[in-house]
């Protein structure tokens, strides 16, 4: 943070140089201007932040590339009637043949997951969702089941691909979504996850679309490059700014009196959670939303008061293609179409990596 003294009367302007800008053209460059009170006031002391603005000077697309290791040495696969087992240099993955989900991820023999992964179209309701919630509940978006149509494994020299076609729907209901997915495993342990999604035409718009990972509760350290440090959504991010933010999963939770969706972070390029020994990292070429919490959306949905919440023995990591905006529909107009996840066909791809801490 570099202080710059500017003395201007109302309506005046000034030009000044910004020192120490990065010269590497491969770097993302953003400048944040922070306005602070110069003198004490009845409401705050001198130096208190009065506001800020952030300008993008250079935005460089994020590109993730797997480490180059010989697949013949570090990448192996086997299968039985129920599962695919993928072994990489540092990590062992197990994918179910019944629903194409991760059921186990082990590092040095230690299990990282507390439950299988799942695709997620739901969020814990907020007051502003009251009008659309009847439609969402009509499709039972909070209790979708996976129906598997096909799954197969394809082995190449330096990567292994598992392809699957599934649908998501509540028992006795037509599917809310159909998904064609690919999991591409690389020798060092990176997994490139690709999805092509078709949403039921009868759903006006979705709360969100993404993948949930249920990690052991020791994953407490949380970092992300995106809008923070406050919670941020497509239509609620002016109080946040883009930076590499670092917090804890516990500290990330916004404790609203009535439990609800909270503390997602919009416009992210990458994010990590760590237990001090191992790191889980999410990367995407396109911006995504991320959240990490010790409270599942099911608990946030069911509890009526914040003091009823019980910290769960897991860390829920959400990687979302999009989260619909927050809006003001509880006492104002419905959510603007621009901020709705109303696309009926879209693709979402990201990278999932489990590594030892000292390998990052």
Short mmCIF file of C-alpha atoms in Angstrom, two decimals:
data_model
loop_
_atom_site.label_atom_id
_atom_site.label_comp_id
_atom_site.label_asym_id
_atom_site.label_seq_id
_atom_site.Cartn_x
_atom_site.Cartn_y
_atom_site.Cartn_z
CA UNK A 1 0.00 0.00 0.00
CA UNK A 2 1.55 3.28 -1.16
CA UNK A 3 0.21 6.58 0.28
CA UNK A 4 -0.47 9.40 -2.20
CA UNK A 5 -1.37 12.89 -0.93
CA UNK A 6 -4.01 14.64 -3.01
CA UNK A 7 -5.56 17.98 -2.12
CA UNK A 8 -8.49 18.82 -4.35
CA UNK A 9 -11.43 21.13 -4.07
CA UNK A 10 -14.86 20.05 -5.27
CA UNK A 11 -14.91 19.63 -9.05
CA UNK A 12 -11.11 19.63 -9.41
CA UNK A 13 -9.01 16.77 -10.82
CA UNK A 14 -5.38 15.67 -10.63
CA UNK A 15 -2.95 13.39 -12.46
CA UNK A 16 -0.40 11.25 -10.63
CA UNK A 17 1.92 8.30 -11.28
CA UNK A 18 1.27 4.84 -9.87
CA UNK A 19 4.59 3.42 -8.61
CA UNK A 20 5.83 -0.16 -8.69
CA UNK A 21 3.53 -1.66 -11.30
CA UNK A 22 4.50 -5.20 -12.40
CA UNK A 23 6.26 -5.23 -15.77
CA UNK A 24 5.67 -8.90 -16.55
CA UNK A 25 2.96 -8.98 -19.23
CA UNK A 26 1.93 -12.45 -18.07
CA UNK A 27 0.68 -11.09 -14.75
CA UNK A 28 -2.80 -9.93 -13.81
CA UNK A 29 -2.58 -6.25 -12.80
CA UNK A 30 -5.24 -4.45 -10.77
CA UNK A 31 -4.93 -1.24 -8.78
CA UNK A 32 -7.07 -0.51 -5.74
CA UNK A 33 -7.55 3.10 -4.68
CA UNK A 34 -8.37 3.40 -0.99
CA UNK A 35 -9.73 6.68 0.36
CA UNK A 36 -9.04 7.30 4.06
CA UNK A 37 -10.18 9.99 6.47
CA UNK A 38 -7.45 12.60 6.92
CA UNK A 39 -8.71 13.88 10.28
CA UNK A 40 -10.61 12.52 13.22
CA UNK A 41 -14.37 12.82 12.95
CA UNK A 42 -17.15 12.16 15.47
CA UNK A 43 -17.62 8.77 13.81
CA UNK A 44 -14.09 7.54 13.07
CA UNK A 45 -10.41 8.27 13.55
CA UNK A 46 -7.92 9.57 11.01
CA UNK A 47 -6.74 6.82 8.68
CA UNK A 48 -10.03 4.92 8.70
CA UNK A 49 -11.01 3.62 5.27
CA UNK A 50 -13.89 5.62 3.82
CA UNK A 51 -14.18 3.69 0.54
CA UNK A 52 -12.27 2.18 -2.35
CA UNK A 53 -12.35 1.50 -6.06
CA UNK A 54 -10.45 -1.09 -8.07
CA UNK A 55 -9.35 -0.77 -11.68
CA UNK A 56 -8.22 -3.55 -13.98
CA UNK A 57 -5.09 -2.56 -15.92
CA UNK A 58 -4.39 -6.01 -17.31
CA UNK A 59 -6.45 -9.18 -17.02
CA UNK A 60 -4.62 -12.34 -18.02
CA UNK A 61 -6.64 -15.55 -18.51
CA UNK A 62 -5.66 -18.27 -16.06
CA UNK A 63 -4.29 -21.41 -17.67
CA UNK A 64 -3.74 -24.67 -15.82
CA UNK A 65 -1.28 -27.21 -17.22
CA UNK A 66 -0.56 -30.61 -15.63
CA UNK A 67 2.97 -31.47 -14.61
CA UNK A 68 4.81 -33.51 -17.22
CA UNK A 69 5.50 -36.94 -15.79
CA UNK A 70 5.62 -40.30 -17.50
CA UNK A 71 2.25 -41.96 -17.31
CA UNK A 72 3.90 -45.33 -17.70
CA UNK A 73 5.68 -44.83 -14.36
CA UNK A 74 3.11 -42.95 -12.24
CA UNK A 75 -0.36 -43.54 -13.70
CA UNK A 76 -2.22 -46.83 -13.36
CA UNK A 77 -5.82 -48.01 -13.46
CA UNK A 78 -7.80 -51.07 -12.49
CA UNK A 79 -11.47 -51.84 -12.03
CA UNK A 80 -13.95 -54.28 -10.57
CA UNK A 81 -17.72 -54.58 -10.80
CA UNK A 82 -18.37 -51.46 -8.74
CA UNK A 83 -15.45 -49.07 -9.07
CA UNK A 84 -12.58 -47.63 -11.09
CA UNK A 85 -9.30 -47.23 -9.18
CA UNK A 86 -6.87 -44.61 -10.50
CA UNK A 87 -3.36 -44.42 -9.04
CA UNK A 88 -1.19 -41.34 -9.63
CA UNK A 89 2.21 -40.32 -8.27
CA UNK A 90 0.84 -39.03 -4.96
CA UNK A 91 -2.89 -39.72 -4.93
CA UNK A 92 -5.31 -42.64 -5.31
CA UNK A 93 -8.81 -41.93 -6.67
CA UNK A 94 -11.85 -44.22 -6.62
CA UNK A 95 -14.81 -43.52 -8.92
CA UNK A 96 -18.11 -45.34 -8.52
CA UNK A 97 -19.49 -47.16 -11.54
CA UNK A 98 -23.01 -46.64 -10.17
CA UNK A 99 -23.10 -42.83 -10.21
CA UNK A 100 -19.73 -41.61 -11.61
CA UNK A 101 -18.84 -39.81 -8.37
CA UNK A 102 -15.61 -39.70 -6.35
CA UNK A 103 -16.10 -42.06 -3.42
CA UNK A 104 -12.52 -42.04 -2.15
CA UNK A 105 -9.41 -39.89 -2.47
CA UNK A 106 -6.35 -41.10 -0.55
CA UNK A 107 -3.02 -39.38 0.02
CA UNK A 108 -0.28 -41.60 1.46
CA UNK A 109 -3.01 -44.02 2.50
CA UNK A 110 -5.01 -41.37 4.35
CA UNK A 111 -8.61 -40.75 3.28
CA UNK A 112 -9.39 -37.15 2.33
CA UNK A 113 -13.18 -37.46 1.87
CA UNK A 114 -15.96 -37.87 4.42
CA UNK A 115 -18.63 -38.62 1.78
CA UNK A 116 -18.86 -39.07 -2.01
CA UNK A 117 -18.81 -35.98 -4.21
CA UNK A 118 -22.05 -34.75 -5.78
CA UNK A 119 -23.27 -32.36 -8.43
CA UNK A 120 -25.18 -29.51 -6.85
CA UNK A 121 -28.09 -27.43 -8.20
CA UNK A 122 -29.38 -26.14 -4.86
CA UNK A 123 -28.58 -23.52 -2.23
CA UNK A 124 -29.88 -22.99 1.29
CA UNK A 125 -32.84 -20.63 0.74
CA UNK A 126 -32.57 -16.91 1.39
CA UNK A 127 -35.57 -14.63 1.93
CA UNK A 128 -35.21 -13.29 -1.61
CA UNK A 129 -35.75 -16.82 -2.97
CA UNK A 130 -39.27 -17.03 -1.53
CA UNK A 131 -41.07 -16.57 -4.89
CA UNK A 132 -38.94 -18.91 -6.97
CA UNK A 133 -38.49 -21.45 -4.18
CA UNK A 134 -41.85 -23.11 -4.92
CA UNK A 135 -40.57 -24.00 -8.38
CA UNK A 136 -37.24 -25.25 -7.04
CA UNK A 137 -38.98 -27.32 -4.38
CA UNK A 138 -41.34 -28.67 -7.04
CA UNK A 139 -38.34 -30.27 -8.75
CA UNK A 140 -36.88 -31.32 -5.38
CA UNK A 141 -33.58 -29.64 -6.22
CA UNK A 142 -32.46 -30.27 -2.65
CA UNK A 143 -32.76 -34.06 -2.97
CA UNK A 144 -31.68 -34.98 -6.49
CA UNK A 145 -30.61 -38.54 -7.22
CA UNK A 146 -28.18 -39.67 -9.91
CA UNK A 147 -29.27 -42.02 -12.67
CA UNK A 148 -26.38 -43.47 -14.64
CA UNK A 149 -26.86 -44.17 -18.35
CA UNK A 150 -23.32 -45.08 -19.32
CA UNK A 151 -19.77 -45.05 -18.00
CA UNK A 152 -16.47 -46.20 -19.46
CA UNK A 153 -12.74 -45.84 -18.92
CA UNK A 154 -10.27 -45.04 -21.71
CA UNK A 155 -6.55 -45.52 -21.07
CA UNK A 156 -3.91 -43.54 -22.96
CA UNK A 157 -0.16 -43.34 -22.36
CA UNK A 158 -0.10 -40.14 -20.31
CA UNK A 159 -3.68 -39.80 -19.09
CA UNK A 160 -6.75 -41.85 -18.22
CA UNK A 161 -10.27 -40.69 -19.00
CA UNK A 162 -13.54 -41.77 -17.41
CA UNK A 163 -16.59 -40.73 -19.40
CA UNK A 164 -20.13 -40.88 -18.04
CA UNK A 165 -23.64 -39.82 -18.90
CA UNK A 166 -26.03 -39.21 -16.01
CA UNK A 167 -29.20 -37.38 -15.09
CA UNK A 168 -30.17 -35.64 -11.86
CA UNK A 169 -33.75 -35.98 -10.67
CA UNK A 170 -35.81 -36.65 -7.56
CA UNK A 171 -37.46 -40.04 -7.23
CA UNK A 172 -40.65 -40.06 -9.29
CA UNK A 173 -39.86 -36.76 -11.04
CA UNK A 174 -38.58 -35.97 -14.51
CA UNK A 175 -34.86 -35.10 -14.49
CA UNK A 176 -33.83 -31.57 -13.63
CA UNK A 177 -30.54 -31.94 -15.54
CA UNK A 178 -28.63 -34.26 -17.83
CA UNK A 179 -24.84 -34.26 -17.69
CA UNK A 180 -22.13 -35.68 -19.90
CA UNK A 181 -18.93 -35.68 -17.85
CA UNK A 182 -15.27 -36.51 -18.32
CA UNK A 183 -12.66 -37.02 -15.62
CA UNK A 184 -9.17 -36.88 -17.11
CA UNK A 185 -6.47 -38.09 -14.71
CA UNK A 186 -2.81 -37.10 -15.16
CA UNK A 187 0.32 -38.76 -13.68
CA UNK A 188 1.05 -36.09 -11.02
CA UNK A 189 -2.51 -36.32 -9.71
CA UNK A 190 -4.35 -33.48 -11.45
CA UNK A 191 -7.91 -34.23 -12.59
CA UNK A 192 -9.45 -32.21 -15.42
CA UNK A 193 -13.22 -32.33 -14.96
CA UNK A 194 -15.37 -31.46 -17.96
CA UNK A 195 -19.15 -31.28 -17.98
CA UNK A 196 -21.73 -30.57 -20.67
CA UNK A 197 -25.06 -29.81 -19.03
CA UNK A 198 -28.66 -29.67 -20.28
CA UNK A 199 -31.27 -28.20 -17.91
CA UNK A 200 -34.98 -29.03 -17.96
CA UNK A 201 -36.88 -26.33 -19.90
CA UNK A 202 -39.53 -26.17 -17.17
CA UNK A 203 -37.05 -24.71 -14.66
CA UNK A 204 -37.01 -20.91 -14.98
CA UNK A 205 -33.54 -20.62 -13.51
CA UNK A 206 -31.34 -22.57 -11.11
CA UNK A 207 -29.94 -21.50 -7.74
CA UNK A 208 -26.51 -22.75 -8.87
CA UNK A 209 -24.62 -25.45 -10.72
CA UNK A 210 -21.44 -26.98 -9.42
CA UNK A 211 -19.69 -29.87 -7.71
CA UNK A 212 -19.53 -30.44 -3.95
CA UNK A 213 -16.60 -32.17 -2.27
CA UNK A 214 -16.92 -33.36 1.33
CA UNK A 215 -13.48 -33.22 2.93
CA UNK A 216 -12.24 -34.13 6.38
CA UNK A 217 -12.77 -31.25 8.88
CA UNK A 218 -9.04 -30.60 9.30
CA UNK A 219 -9.12 -28.77 5.95
CA UNK A 220 -9.39 -25.38 7.64
CA UNK A 221 -6.97 -23.07 5.80
CA UNK A 222 -8.81 -21.38 2.90
CA UNK A 223 -7.37 -19.17 0.13
CA UNK A 224 -8.87 -17.94 -3.14
CA UNK A 225 -8.05 -15.51 -5.93
CA UNK A 226 -11.30 -13.68 -6.53
CA UNK A 227 -13.73 -11.20 -4.99
CA UNK A 228 -13.35 -10.97 -1.21
CA UNK A 229 -12.78 -10.76 1.68
CA UNK A 230 -16.54 -10.35 2.14
CA UNK A 231 -19.03 -12.76 0.61
CA UNK A 232 -19.62 -11.94 -3.06
CA UNK A 233 -22.16 -12.91 -5.69
CA UNK A 234 -22.87 -11.89 -9.29
CA UNK A 235 -25.00 -8.95 -8.12
CA UNK A 236 -23.37 -8.41 -4.72
CA UNK A 237 -19.65 -7.69 -4.99
CA UNK A 238 -19.09 -3.92 -4.92
CA UNK A 239 -17.95 -4.11 -1.29
CA UNK A 240 -15.34 -6.72 -2.31
CA UNK A 241 -12.26 -6.58 -4.49
CA UNK A 242 -10.15 -9.07 -6.45
CA UNK A 243 -7.08 -10.29 -4.60
CA UNK A 244 -5.47 -13.44 -3.27
CA UNK A 245 -7.48 -13.65 -0.06
CA UNK A 246 -6.57 -15.89 2.85
CA UNK A 247 -8.87 -16.88 5.70
CA UNK A 248 -10.07 -19.99 7.51
CA UNK A 249 -13.10 -22.12 6.74
CA UNK A 250 -14.43 -21.20 10.19
CA UNK A 251 -13.84 -17.49 9.59
CA UNK A 252 -15.39 -17.65 6.12
CA UNK A 253 -18.87 -18.37 7.56
CA UNK A 254 -21.28 -15.41 7.71
CA UNK A 255 -23.42 -16.00 10.78
CA UNK A 256 -26.83 -14.69 9.75
CA UNK A 257 -29.48 -14.84 12.48
CA UNK A 258 -31.55 -17.07 10.20
CA UNK A 259 -29.24 -19.65 8.59
CA UNK A 260 -29.11 -19.39 4.81
CA UNK A 261 -26.77 -19.44 1.80
CA UNK A 262 -23.70 -17.38 2.69
CA UNK A 263 -20.04 -16.66 2.05
CA UNK A 264 -19.63 -17.75 -1.54
CA UNK A 265 -16.96 -15.89 -3.51
CA UNK A 266 -17.58 -14.76 -7.08
CA UNK A 267 -15.13 -14.28 -9.95
CA UNK A 268 -12.45 -16.73 -8.77
CA UNK A 269 -9.56 -18.06 -10.84
CA UNK A 270 -8.30 -20.59 -8.29
CA UNK A 271 -8.82 -21.62 -4.67
CA UNK A 272 -7.24 -23.93 -2.11
CA UNK A 273 -8.09 -25.56 1.20
CA UNK A 274 -5.41 -27.16 3.35
CA UNK A 275 -5.02 -29.13 6.57
CA UNK A 276 -1.34 -28.20 6.92
CA UNK A 277 -0.16 -31.46 5.34
CA UNK A 278 -2.26 -31.69 2.19
CA UNK A 279 -3.78 -29.16 -0.19
CA UNK A 280 -6.88 -29.38 -2.37
CA UNK A 281 -6.78 -26.91 -5.24
CA UNK A 282 -9.44 -25.80 -7.75
CA UNK A 283 -8.49 -24.06 -11.02
CA UNK A 284 -10.47 -23.01 -14.05
CA UNK A 285 -9.76 -21.18 -17.29
CA UNK A 286 -13.01 -19.26 -16.69
CA UNK A 287 -14.03 -17.46 -13.51
CA UNK A 288 -16.06 -19.53 -11.07
CA UNK A 289 -17.60 -19.23 -7.60
CA UNK A 290 -16.20 -21.04 -4.58
CA UNK A 291 -17.21 -21.66 -1.00
CA UNK A 292 -15.81 -23.64 1.92
CA UNK A 293 -17.86 -24.25 5.05
CA UNK A 294 -18.27 -26.51 8.06
CA UNK A 295 -22.06 -26.29 7.57
CA UNK A 296 -23.86 -28.15 4.79
CA UNK A 297 -26.61 -26.44 2.82
CA UNK A 298 -29.01 -29.06 4.20
CA UNK A 299 -28.33 -27.89 7.77
CA UNK A 300 -28.54 -24.23 6.74
CA UNK A 301 -31.90 -25.03 5.11
CA UNK A 302 -33.36 -26.83 8.13
CA UNK A 303 -32.21 -24.74 11.11
CA UNK A 304 -34.26 -21.67 12.02
CA UNK A 305 -31.73 -19.76 14.14
CA UNK A 306 -27.96 -19.34 13.99
CA UNK A 307 -27.46 -20.63 17.53
CA UNK A 308 -28.97 -23.96 16.48
CA UNK A 309 -26.19 -24.62 13.96
CA UNK A 310 -23.82 -27.46 14.82
CA UNK A 311 -20.34 -27.48 13.34
CA UNK A 312 -20.07 -30.59 11.16
CA UNK A 313 -17.15 -32.98 11.12
CA UNK A 314 -16.36 -32.12 7.52
CA UNK A 315 -15.38 -29.26 5.22
CA UNK A 316 -17.82 -28.76 2.37
CA UNK A 317 -16.01 -27.37 -0.69
CA UNK A 318 -18.25 -26.02 -3.46
CA UNK A 319 -16.94 -25.27 -6.94
CA UNK A 320 -19.71 -23.57 -8.94
CA UNK A 321 -19.98 -22.75 -12.61
CA UNK A 322 -22.42 -20.03 -11.55
CA UNK A 323 -24.52 -19.04 -8.58
CA UNK A 324 -27.65 -17.01 -9.32
CA UNK A 325 -27.62 -13.54 -7.80
CA UNK A 326 -29.07 -12.55 -4.45
CA UNK A 327 -31.59 -9.97 -5.66
CA UNK A 328 -34.22 -8.22 -3.54
CA UNK A 329 -37.39 -10.24 -4.18
CA UNK A 330 -38.43 -10.48 -0.51
CA UNK A 331 -39.46 -6.82 -0.58
CA UNK A 332 -38.76 -5.63 -4.12
CA UNK A 333 -38.57 -6.73 -7.77
CA UNK A 334 -37.65 -10.25 -8.82
CA UNK A 335 -34.04 -11.06 -9.64
CA UNK A 336 -32.88 -9.37 -12.84
CA UNK A 337 -32.61 -11.81 -15.77
CA UNK A 338 -28.93 -10.93 -16.19
CA UNK A 339 -28.12 -12.46 -12.79
CA UNK A 340 -30.13 -15.64 -13.25
CA UNK A 341 -28.59 -19.00 -14.11
CA UNK A 342 -31.20 -19.54 -16.80
CA UNK A 343 -29.01 -21.16 -19.46
CA UNK A 344 -30.45 -24.45 -20.70
CA UNK A 345 -27.21 -25.75 -22.17
CA UNK A 346 -23.71 -24.93 -20.95
CA UNK A 347 -20.28 -26.40 -20.39
CA UNK A 348 -18.21 -26.17 -17.23
CA UNK A 349 -14.69 -27.43 -16.77
CA UNK A 350 -12.18 -27.09 -13.98
CA UNK A 351 -9.15 -28.77 -12.46
CA UNK A 352 -9.14 -30.63 -9.16
CA UNK A 353 -5.76 -31.33 -7.58
CA UNK A 354 -4.77 -33.06 -4.32
CA UNK A 355 -1.12 -32.48 -3.35
CA UNK A 356 1.19 -32.64 -0.40
CA UNK A 357 1.76 -29.20 1.10
CA UNK A 358 5.45 -29.08 0.26
CA UNK A 359 4.74 -29.87 -3.41
CA UNK A 360 2.88 -26.57 -3.99
#
